[in-house]
Amino acid sequence: MVRMFDLLIIGFGGIIGTGLLAQPDLTYYFEQGNAAYRQQDYAAAIDWYQKILEQGYESPEVYFNLGNCHFKRGEVGKAILYFEKAQKLAPDDADIAFNLELTRLRIIDRVDVPPRFFLFQWWDTIKYFWTPAQWARVFLALWMGFFFLGVVYLYVSREQIRQWVKSLLWILGMMAVMAGYFFVVNAREDSRRIQAIVMGPSVTVYSAPEENSTEMFIIHEGLKVEVKEQRAGWAKIVLPDGKQGWIREEQLAVI
Amino acid sequence: MRGIILFIVMALHSVVAQELSITATVNKNPVGVDEEFTYTVEIRGQTRSLPEVELPEFQDFIIIAGPSVSTAFQMINFKMSATRTYQLVLLPKKPGRFTIPPAEATHGGETIRSNAIELTVVQGSPRRQPSSRQRSRRGRKEEADLSKSVFLRAVPSRQSVYLHEQVNLVYKIYFRLNIQNPEYIKLPETVGFWVEEYPLKSLPVRQETLNGVPYNVVEVRKLALFPTRAGKLTITPMKVAVDVILRQRRRDPFDIFDNFFDNPFGKRIRRVLTSNEVTIRVKPLPAEGQPSDFAGLVGDFRVTTSMDQKEVETNQAVSYTVKITGNGHLDFLNQLPLQFPSTFEVYEPKVKTQKGLTGRSMSTSKTYEYVLIPRVPGKFTIASFRIPFFDPSKQEYRVLRTPEYHIEVKQGSGFEDRLAGGVVAKEEVKFLGKDIRFIKERLEGLQPIGYRPYRAWWFWIGLLVPVLGLVLAYGYREHREKMQTNVEYARRRRASKQARQRLKQAHRWLKQNRFAECYAEISRALTGYLADKTNRPAAGLLKEEVESLLKQHQVNGELLSRLMQCLDEADFYRFAPTGAAPEDARRCYQTAEKLLEELEKYF
C-alpha cells in the first residue's frame, strides 16, 4: 500500500512536471541535432540530442537519431544501446527495427538461441505487442468500457437489447481480464528485469565477482544481456542462450 | 658320395658355427657443425651370405653421401669369413650431444645390434683428433686452399628497398677447382618475405673476377623477394654440398701403387659450402600522399577492361574482364572495389594469376573475369573504380582507373524472364542498401524519462471511478424499483419530502393570513410524516398513538412534549372560531419546521 502511494506521488509529480517545464527548448535542440546530422557532424548531433536527455526527457525519435549518430561513428555498442532504448518505447516502429537489425550484423558475438516452443512464441508475441505503458492504457480503456456497459445493462429495459449488452459484457470482461493480466506481467517485468548492452570491445566473463576467479568466456561490444544481480561493482549477467557469469558493471550500459 | 655328405656336414657346420659381429664407428668425435664426418658400420661373420644391415635413422644429421657398401671375403684356416662395410658421410644440423642409435641386422631369427655412438657436435671448427701429425697438417692446408678456391656467396641486388618492392637474391658458387654434383643441403630461411624462385634450367658457367682473382661462377639459385614488413630483415645462410675434384700431385711417379690407387681424374672430396648471411633494410612506404584505399600494391601497373556485350536481354550472361599487368607482386590485391547494379546477379570472379620471372623484375598479370546476369531490363552503368599503387622508381603514389561501361538490358522473351521479372534472393533484398535508415525529423513521443502511465494518479482514479459508478447506478436502480413496488418503502422514502411540501403549503397559507388552513397543514405535515415513516394510515393517527409511537422510537421526552404541544396548538386553532394571532401561527410554523428537522434523526 505504501508502494502504491509512492507510485501515486511519483506519477503526480510527473504530470505536474510535464505541464510546468518548457517544451519549445527541446524541439530546438532536436532540430539542431538533425541539422548537424545532415551535415554529417555526428559528434555535434550527439551533443544536441544528449541535451534533451539531460533535461529529463526521452522519446523514441531522440534515441533513434542518437543510435544513427553512433552507428555512423562506428560505435556499434552505443548504437545498439540507443536503438534498443528506442525500441523499448516504440516496439512496432519499422525504422527502429530495421536499423537495429542492420547494426546487429556488425557485432561479433552470434548467440544462437534454441527455438522456443511455438505456443510460447505466440504468447511472447502477444505479451510484447504493446509496451507496458500501452498495455496500461488498453487495460484502462477496456476496464472503463466494461463498467460503462454494466451501467447500460442495468438501465436497459428491453429484453432483446439486454441480451446483446450481456454478451458484449462477457466479451469485454474477458478482454479486460486478459489486458489486465498482460499489463501486470509487463509492468512487473518492466520494473524488475534489467537488460543491458556490453560496451567494452572485448570483455572477459568470470565465474565469480572477483578478478582472480576462473575466466569462463569472452563477449564483445554490442551484445544484449540480462542483468540478474548486482554486487559491489560487479554484475551477474545471463546471455540469451542461458550462459551466466560475472563482469564489471562499467562494461555494461542498461537499456 | 662321401664327398657330398662331407660337404653337407661342412655346410651345416658353417651355418651353426657362424658368429656374426656388428660394429659402428665414426672417424671424428667431436665434430664441428659445418664439418662432415664418416659413419661406418661393419658386419663380419664366417659365412658367405651376410644379412642386410638396417641402418639407424639420422634425425640430427644430414646425409651428404652414401650409404656406400663394400664386401670383402677372406679364407682363414679354410673357413670363409666375410666383411661388409656401410659408409655414410654425415653433416650435423646443430651443435650438441647426440646419440646415433645402433644399426641392426637379423639373421636366423636373431637380431644383433651394433654399439650406439655418443657424438659431440661443437660450434665452429672442432679440435682435431691428432691421429698423425703429417696427415693433420696436410688436411688443414688442403682445407684452407679449398675455402679460397670454392665458396658460395649470396648477392642481393639491392641493400635497401621499399615495403613490397622486389629485391633479387642470387646464390653463386665461385670455384677455381672443378666441382660436381651440387646439392642443396639447407635452404635459406626467408622470414618476412614473399618468395618467388627464378627457374634455372641449366647452370651456365661464367667468368668473374673477384679481388683480382679470376673465378668460374655458376648461379645455383635466384630468388625474387618481396618484403612484407618494414625493418631489417635477415636471410639465413644457404648450404650446398659439392664434390670438389682435387688435382693430385704425384708424390712418387715411380710408385706404381700410388699411381694405381690414385684416381686418374683427381681426388674427389665432398664439401659443404655455406653462404654469407644477407641483411636487407626495408623502408616503410611514405605516409605522405597515401590514398585512403591503398591496399599495398607496389610496382608499376596498367589496367585494361573489356565487356563482351553492351546490349543484352534479361537473364543473358555478360562477361566483364579486368586485367592488371605490370611489375610487382599482385598477390596483395584480392578483391576489386567493384560495384555492380543490384539487379545484376554476380558470380564469384574467375581469377587467373600469371608470373613471369625473367630479367630483372617479376612481370605479373592478374585477370578477373566476372559473369554478370542482368535480371531486370533497363539501362545500367558499371561504375569506374580505382586501384592505387606505389611506384618505387618514381617514389610516388599513382592510381589506375577503369572506364565506365553502359549496358542496356532488354526484356527477354524466355520463360524464365516472364516468370522471375527480377527477383533477387531474399537476404539481398533485406539489406541491399547496406546503410541505416535516415533519422526521424519530427519529435513526437516526448515524455519524462522513465514515465509510466500506471504510476500516475489518474490511472488509479480511472480504475476506481467506473467501479463506484456501477455501484451507485445499481443502488439507484434498486431504489427506483422499490419506490414502485414496495409501498412501505416508498412512503418512508417520501415522508420527509411530503412533510416539507406540506409545510411549504402551510407557509403559503400563512402569508395569505388563512391561519386555520395553515394550522391544518402543519398538523397534517407532522402526523403524516410519522404515519409515512411507520407505515400507518395517516387519517386515523390519534394523539395517544403518536405518543406511544414516538416512545417506541426512543424519542427523548423534551422533543416529545414539544411535538405534542405543537400538535395540540394546531388542533386547537384549527377549529377555534376566533382565529389565531398571526405571530402565534408564525411561531407554530417555525416550531414545526424545527421539529421535523429533529425528528429526521430518529427515523
Short mmCIF file of N, CA, C and O in Angstrom, two decimals, chain A residues 7-8 11-12 15 23 26 30 34 37-38 53 56-62 64-65 68 71-72 93-95 98-99 101-102 133 136 139-140 143-144 147 150-151 154-155 183 187 190, chain B residues 430-431 434-467 469-470 472-477 480:
data_model
loop_
_atom_site.label_atom_id
_atom_site.label_comp_id
_atom_site.label_asym_id
_atom_site.label_seq_id
_atom_site.Cartn_x
_atom_site.Cartn_y
_atom_site.Cartn_z
N LEU A 7 3.94 5.40 -5.70
CA LEU A 7 3.73 5.44 -7.14
C LEU A 7 2.83 6.60 -7.50
O LEU A 7 3.07 7.32 -8.47
N LEU A 8 1.80 6.76 -6.70
CA LEU A 8 0.87 7.85 -6.96
C LEU A 8 1.59 9.18 -6.91
O LEU A 8 1.43 10.04 -7.77
N GLY A 11 3.84 9.59 -9.91
CA GLY A 11 3.01 9.85 -11.08
C GLY A 11 2.51 11.28 -11.07
O GLY A 11 2.57 11.99 -12.08
N PHE A 12 2.08 11.71 -9.91
CA PHE A 12 1.55 13.06 -9.78
C PHE A 12 2.63 14.07 -10.12
O PHE A 12 2.43 14.98 -10.93
N ILE A 15 3.26 14.30 -13.83
CA ILE A 15 2.25 15.07 -14.57
C ILE A 15 2.49 16.56 -14.38
O ILE A 15 2.52 17.33 -15.34
N GLN A 23 8.66 23.24 -23.19
CA GLN A 23 8.98 22.25 -24.21
C GLN A 23 9.65 22.81 -25.46
O GLN A 23 10.39 22.10 -26.10
N LEU A 26 13.26 21.98 -26.19
CA LEU A 26 13.63 20.62 -26.56
C LEU A 26 13.51 20.43 -28.06
O LEU A 26 14.37 19.82 -28.68
N PHE A 30 16.41 19.38 -30.70
CA PHE A 30 16.21 18.26 -31.63
C PHE A 30 16.52 18.69 -33.07
O PHE A 30 17.22 18.01 -33.80
N ASN A 34 19.37 17.42 -35.70
CA ASN A 34 19.08 16.94 -37.05
C ASN A 34 19.91 17.67 -38.09
O ASN A 34 20.42 17.07 -39.03
N TYR A 37 23.34 16.44 -38.02
CA TYR A 37 23.40 15.08 -38.61
C TYR A 37 23.43 15.20 -40.13
O TYR A 37 24.20 14.51 -40.80
N ARG A 38 22.61 16.09 -40.68
CA ARG A 38 22.57 16.24 -42.13
C ARG A 38 23.90 16.71 -42.66
O ARG A 38 24.29 16.37 -43.76
N LEU A 53 18.03 14.69 -23.31
CA LEU A 53 18.01 13.68 -22.25
C LEU A 53 18.41 14.30 -20.92
O LEU A 53 17.85 13.96 -19.89
N GLY A 56 15.84 15.61 -18.77
CA GLY A 56 14.95 14.64 -18.13
C GLY A 56 13.85 14.15 -19.05
O GLY A 56 12.83 13.66 -18.58
N TYR A 57 14.03 14.31 -20.35
CA TYR A 57 13.01 13.86 -21.29
C TYR A 57 13.57 12.81 -22.24
O TYR A 57 14.76 12.79 -22.52
N GLU A 58 12.70 11.95 -22.70
CA GLU A 58 13.12 10.95 -23.67
C GLU A 58 12.03 10.80 -24.71
O GLU A 58 10.86 11.16 -24.47
N SER A 59 12.41 10.27 -25.87
CA SER A 59 11.42 9.95 -26.88
C SER A 59 12.05 8.95 -27.83
O SER A 59 13.27 8.93 -27.99
N PRO A 60 11.25 8.11 -28.45
CA PRO A 60 11.84 7.13 -29.38
C PRO A 60 12.63 7.81 -30.49
O PRO A 60 13.65 7.29 -30.92
N GLU A 61 12.19 9.00 -30.92
CA GLU A 61 12.88 9.67 -32.03
C GLU A 61 14.28 10.10 -31.61
O GLU A 61 15.24 9.95 -32.37
N VAL A 62 14.38 10.63 -30.38
CA VAL A 62 15.70 11.08 -29.91
C VAL A 62 16.64 9.90 -29.82
O VAL A 62 17.78 9.94 -30.30
N PHE A 64 16.43 7.04 -31.39
CA PHE A 64 16.68 6.53 -32.75
C PHE A 64 17.78 7.34 -33.43
O PHE A 64 18.75 6.79 -33.98
N ASN A 65 17.67 8.68 -33.35
CA ASN A 65 18.65 9.52 -34.01
C ASN A 65 20.02 9.39 -33.37
O ASN A 65 21.05 9.37 -34.05
N ASN A 68 21.56 6.33 -34.70
CA ASN A 68 22.09 6.59 -36.05
C ASN A 68 23.46 7.27 -35.99
O ASN A 68 24.38 6.90 -36.70
N PHE A 71 26.07 4.88 -34.91
CA PHE A 71 26.32 3.92 -35.99
C PHE A 71 27.27 4.55 -37.01
O PHE A 71 28.24 3.94 -37.44
N LYS A 72 26.98 5.80 -37.37
CA LYS A 72 27.82 6.47 -38.38
C LYS A 72 29.24 6.65 -37.87
O LYS A 72 30.18 6.70 -38.65
N ASP A 93 7.84 0.19 -34.32
CA ASP A 93 8.39 1.11 -35.33
C ASP A 93 9.31 0.33 -36.27
O ASP A 93 10.29 -0.28 -35.85
N ALA A 94 8.99 0.37 -37.56
CA ALA A 94 9.74 -0.43 -38.54
C ALA A 94 11.15 0.11 -38.74
O ALA A 94 12.09 -0.67 -38.91
N ASP A 95 11.33 1.42 -38.71
CA ASP A 95 12.66 2.01 -38.91
C ASP A 95 13.61 1.58 -37.82
O ASP A 95 14.76 1.21 -38.07
N PHE A 98 14.58 -2.02 -38.25
CA PHE A 98 15.49 -2.20 -39.38
C PHE A 98 16.92 -1.82 -38.98
O PHE A 98 17.86 -2.58 -39.17
N ASN A 99 17.08 -0.62 -38.41
CA ASN A 99 18.42 -0.16 -38.07
C ASN A 99 19.05 -1.04 -37.01
O ASN A 99 20.25 -1.30 -37.04
N GLU A 101 18.48 -4.21 -36.54
CA GLU A 101 18.89 -5.48 -37.14
C GLU A 101 20.16 -5.30 -37.97
O GLU A 101 21.07 -6.11 -37.93
N LEU A 102 20.21 -4.19 -38.69
CA LEU A 102 21.40 -3.91 -39.52
C LEU A 102 22.64 -3.73 -38.65
O LEU A 102 23.71 -4.21 -38.98
N ALA A 133 3.37 0.63 -20.98
CA ALA A 133 2.53 1.84 -20.93
C ALA A 133 1.30 1.67 -21.82
O ALA A 133 0.18 2.02 -21.43
N ALA A 136 -1.12 -0.62 -20.28
CA ALA A 136 -1.84 0.03 -19.20
C ALA A 136 -3.04 0.80 -19.76
O ALA A 136 -4.15 0.73 -19.24
N PHE A 139 -5.72 -1.56 -21.05
CA PHE A 139 -6.44 -2.14 -19.92
C PHE A 139 -7.43 -1.14 -19.33
O PHE A 139 -8.59 -1.46 -19.06
N LEU A 140 -6.96 0.09 -19.18
CA LEU A 140 -7.81 1.11 -18.59
C LEU A 140 -9.05 1.34 -19.47
O LEU A 140 -10.18 1.42 -18.96
N TRP A 143 -11.38 -1.62 -19.20
CA TRP A 143 -11.96 -1.60 -17.84
C TRP A 143 -13.11 -0.59 -17.77
O TRP A 143 -14.21 -0.91 -17.31
N MET A 144 -12.86 0.62 -18.25
CA MET A 144 -13.89 1.66 -18.23
C MET A 144 -15.06 1.25 -19.11
O MET A 144 -16.22 1.42 -18.72
N PHE A 147 -17.32 -1.29 -17.33
CA PHE A 147 -18.21 -0.77 -16.30
C PHE A 147 -19.30 0.12 -16.86
O PHE A 147 -20.43 0.12 -16.41
N GLY A 150 -21.80 -2.03 -18.08
CA GLY A 150 -22.52 -2.59 -16.92
C GLY A 150 -23.66 -1.67 -16.52
O GLY A 150 -24.78 -2.12 -16.25
N VAL A 151 -23.38 -0.39 -16.50
CA VAL A 151 -24.43 0.58 -16.14
C VAL A 151 -25.54 0.54 -17.18
O VAL A 151 -26.74 0.53 -16.84
N LEU A 154 -27.85 -2.26 -16.61
CA LEU A 154 -28.78 -2.09 -15.50
C LEU A 154 -30.03 -1.31 -15.93
O LEU A 154 -31.10 -1.53 -15.42
N TYR A 155 -29.85 -0.37 -16.83
CA TYR A 155 -30.96 0.53 -17.12
C TYR A 155 -31.72 0.22 -18.40
O TYR A 155 -32.71 0.85 -18.69
N PHE A 183 -0.91 -6.49 -18.73
CA PHE A 183 -0.42 -5.24 -18.16
C PHE A 183 0.39 -5.51 -16.90
O PHE A 183 1.50 -5.02 -16.75
N ALA A 187 4.29 -4.83 -16.57
CA ALA A 187 4.73 -3.81 -15.62
C ALA A 187 5.71 -4.41 -14.62
O ALA A 187 6.72 -3.80 -14.26
N ASP A 190 8.88 -4.89 -16.41
CA ASP A 190 9.47 -3.58 -16.68
C ASP A 190 10.22 -3.05 -15.46
O ASP A 190 11.26 -2.45 -15.58
N LYS B 430 16.87 -7.78 -48.31
CA LYS B 430 16.74 -7.31 -46.95
C LYS B 430 17.74 -6.20 -46.65
O LYS B 430 17.38 -5.19 -46.08
N PHE B 431 18.98 -6.41 -47.05
CA PHE B 431 19.98 -5.40 -46.72
C PHE B 431 20.72 -4.95 -47.96
O PHE B 431 21.93 -4.87 -48.00
N LYS B 434 22.65 -1.59 -47.38
CA LYS B 434 23.82 -1.67 -46.52
C LYS B 434 23.98 -0.41 -45.68
O LYS B 434 25.02 -0.16 -45.13
N ASP B 435 22.95 0.44 -45.67
CA ASP B 435 23.06 1.62 -44.84
C ASP B 435 21.79 1.72 -44.01
O ASP B 435 20.74 1.23 -44.38
N ILE B 436 21.93 2.39 -42.87
CA ILE B 436 20.80 2.51 -41.97
C ILE B 436 19.79 3.52 -42.52
O ILE B 436 20.12 4.34 -43.36
N ARG B 437 18.58 3.44 -42.01
CA ARG B 437 17.56 4.39 -42.43
C ARG B 437 17.83 5.75 -41.79
O ARG B 437 18.42 5.85 -40.73
N PHE B 438 17.35 6.77 -42.48
CA PHE B 438 17.63 8.14 -42.07
C PHE B 438 16.94 8.48 -40.75
O PHE B 438 15.97 7.84 -40.35
N ILE B 439 17.48 9.50 -40.11
CA ILE B 439 16.95 9.91 -38.79
C ILE B 439 15.50 10.36 -38.90
O ILE B 439 15.01 10.71 -39.96
N LYS B 440 14.83 10.37 -37.74
CA LYS B 440 13.46 10.87 -37.67
C LYS B 440 13.52 12.37 -37.47
O LYS B 440 14.32 12.87 -36.69
N GLU B 441 12.66 13.09 -38.18
CA GLU B 441 12.79 14.53 -38.16
C GLU B 441 11.68 15.21 -37.35
O GLU B 441 11.66 16.42 -37.25
N ARG B 442 10.74 14.42 -36.86
CA ARG B 442 9.70 15.03 -36.03
C ARG B 442 9.71 14.42 -34.65
O ARG B 442 9.72 13.21 -34.49
N LEU B 443 9.72 15.33 -33.67
CA LEU B 443 9.76 14.89 -32.28
C LEU B 443 8.32 14.72 -31.83
O LEU B 443 7.56 15.68 -31.76
N GLU B 444 7.93 13.49 -31.55
CA GLU B 444 6.52 13.27 -31.22
C GLU B 444 6.31 12.72 -29.81
O GLU B 444 5.60 13.28 -29.02
N GLY B 445 6.95 11.60 -29.53
CA GLY B 445 6.62 10.93 -28.27
C GLY B 445 7.46 11.39 -27.11
O GLY B 445 8.08 10.60 -26.43
N LEU B 446 7.50 12.72 -26.88
CA LEU B 446 8.34 13.22 -25.79
C LEU B 446 7.67 12.95 -24.44
O LEU B 446 6.47 13.19 -24.28
N GLN B 447 8.44 12.46 -23.50
CA GLN B 447 7.89 12.21 -22.16
C GLN B 447 9.04 12.24 -21.17
O GLN B 447 10.19 12.08 -21.54
N PRO B 448 8.72 12.48 -19.87
CA PRO B 448 9.79 12.44 -18.88
C PRO B 448 10.44 11.06 -18.88
O PRO B 448 9.76 10.06 -19.09
N ILE B 449 11.74 11.03 -18.63
CA ILE B 449 12.46 9.75 -18.66
C ILE B 449 11.87 8.82 -17.61
O ILE B 449 11.67 9.21 -16.44
N GLY B 450 11.58 7.63 -18.00
CA GLY B 450 11.05 6.63 -17.08
C GLY B 450 9.58 6.79 -16.76
O GLY B 450 9.07 6.17 -15.85
N TYR B 451 8.90 7.64 -17.54
CA TYR B 451 7.47 7.87 -17.27
C TYR B 451 6.65 6.64 -17.62
O TYR B 451 6.82 6.02 -18.66
N ARG B 452 5.77 6.24 -16.68
CA ARG B 452 4.87 5.12 -16.93
C ARG B 452 3.47 5.56 -16.53
O ARG B 452 3.30 6.04 -15.40
N PRO B 453 2.49 5.45 -17.40
CA PRO B 453 1.15 5.96 -17.06
C PRO B 453 0.59 5.28 -15.82
O PRO B 453 -0.16 5.90 -15.07
N TYR B 454 0.96 4.01 -15.61
CA TYR B 454 0.35 3.32 -14.47
C TYR B 454 0.96 3.77 -13.16
O TYR B 454 0.58 3.30 -12.09
N ARG B 455 1.92 4.66 -13.22
CA ARG B 455 2.40 5.24 -11.97
C ARG B 455 1.74 6.59 -11.72
O ARG B 455 2.06 7.28 -10.78
N ALA B 456 0.82 6.99 -12.62
CA ALA B 456 0.17 8.30 -12.48
C ALA B 456 -1.13 8.13 -11.70
O ALA B 456 -1.78 7.08 -11.76
N TRP B 457 -1.49 9.19 -10.98
CA TRP B 457 -2.68 9.10 -10.12
C TRP B 457 -3.94 8.89 -10.95
O TRP B 457 -4.84 8.16 -10.58
N TRP B 458 -3.98 9.53 -12.13
CA TRP B 458 -5.22 9.44 -12.90
C TRP B 458 -5.51 8.02 -13.36
O TRP B 458 -6.64 7.62 -13.57
N PHE B 459 -4.45 7.23 -13.46
CA PHE B 459 -4.66 5.84 -13.86
C PHE B 459 -5.47 5.09 -12.81
O PHE B 459 -6.45 4.41 -13.10
N TRP B 460 -5.06 5.30 -11.57
CA TRP B 460 -5.75 4.57 -10.49
C TRP B 460 -7.14 5.15 -10.25
O TRP B 460 -8.08 4.40 -9.96
N ILE B 461 -7.27 6.47 -10.33
CA ILE B 461 -8.59 7.08 -10.22
C ILE B 461 -9.49 6.53 -11.33
O ILE B 461 -10.65 6.16 -11.11
N GLY B 462 -8.88 6.49 -12.50
CA GLY B 462 -9.61 5.97 -13.67
C GLY B 462 -10.10 4.55 -13.45
O GLY B 462 -11.14 4.14 -13.97
N LEU B 463 -9.31 3.77 -12.71
CA LEU B 463 -9.74 2.40 -12.42
C LEU B 463 -10.89 2.39 -11.41
O LEU B 463 -11.80 1.56 -11.47
N LEU B 464 -10.82 3.33 -10.45
CA LEU B 464 -11.76 3.31 -9.32
C LEU B 464 -13.12 3.88 -9.72
O LEU B 464 -14.16 3.35 -9.32
N VAL B 465 -13.12 4.95 -10.49
CA VAL B 465 -14.35 5.67 -10.82
C VAL B 465 -15.41 4.76 -11.46
O VAL B 465 -16.56 4.78 -11.01
N PRO B 466 -15.09 3.97 -12.44
CA PRO B 466 -16.14 3.14 -13.04
C PRO B 466 -16.76 2.18 -12.04
O PRO B 466 -17.97 1.92 -12.08
N VAL B 467 -15.94 1.68 -11.10
CA VAL B 467 -16.47 0.75 -10.10
C VAL B 467 -17.51 1.47 -9.25
O VAL B 467 -18.63 0.99 -9.04
N GLY B 469 -19.10 4.14 -9.99
CA GLY B 469 -20.24 4.49 -10.85
C GLY B 469 -21.24 3.34 -10.92
O GLY B 469 -22.44 3.52 -10.80
N LEU B 470 -20.69 2.15 -11.12
CA LEU B 470 -21.57 1.00 -11.27
C LEU B 470 -22.34 0.74 -9.97
O LEU B 470 -23.53 0.47 -9.98
N LEU B 472 -23.14 2.88 -7.65
CA LEU B 472 -24.15 3.90 -7.49
C LEU B 472 -25.34 3.64 -8.41
O LEU B 472 -26.50 3.73 -8.01
N ALA B 473 -25.01 3.31 -9.64
CA ALA B 473 -26.07 3.06 -10.61
C ALA B 473 -26.96 1.91 -10.15
O ALA B 473 -28.18 1.94 -10.25
N TYR B 474 -26.31 0.89 -9.60
CA TYR B 474 -27.06 -0.26 -9.13
C TYR B 474 -28.00 0.15 -7.98
O TYR B 474 -29.19 -0.17 -7.97
N GLY B 475 -27.44 0.93 -7.01
CA GLY B 475 -28.22 1.35 -5.85
C GLY B 475 -29.43 2.17 -6.29
O GLY B 475 -30.55 1.96 -5.79
N TYR B 476 -29.21 3.06 -7.24
CA TYR B 476 -30.30 3.92 -7.66
C TYR B 476 -31.40 3.11 -8.33
O TYR B 476 -32.58 3.34 -8.11
N ARG B 477 -30.97 2.12 -9.11
CA ARG B 477 -31.99 1.31 -9.78
C ARG B 477 -32.83 0.54 -8.76
O ARG B 477 -34.05 0.45 -8.86
N ARG B 480 -35.26 2.86 -7.14
CA ARG B 480 -36.37 3.23 -8.01
C ARG B 480 -37.39 2.09 -8.09
O ARG B 480 -38.59 2.30 -8.06
#
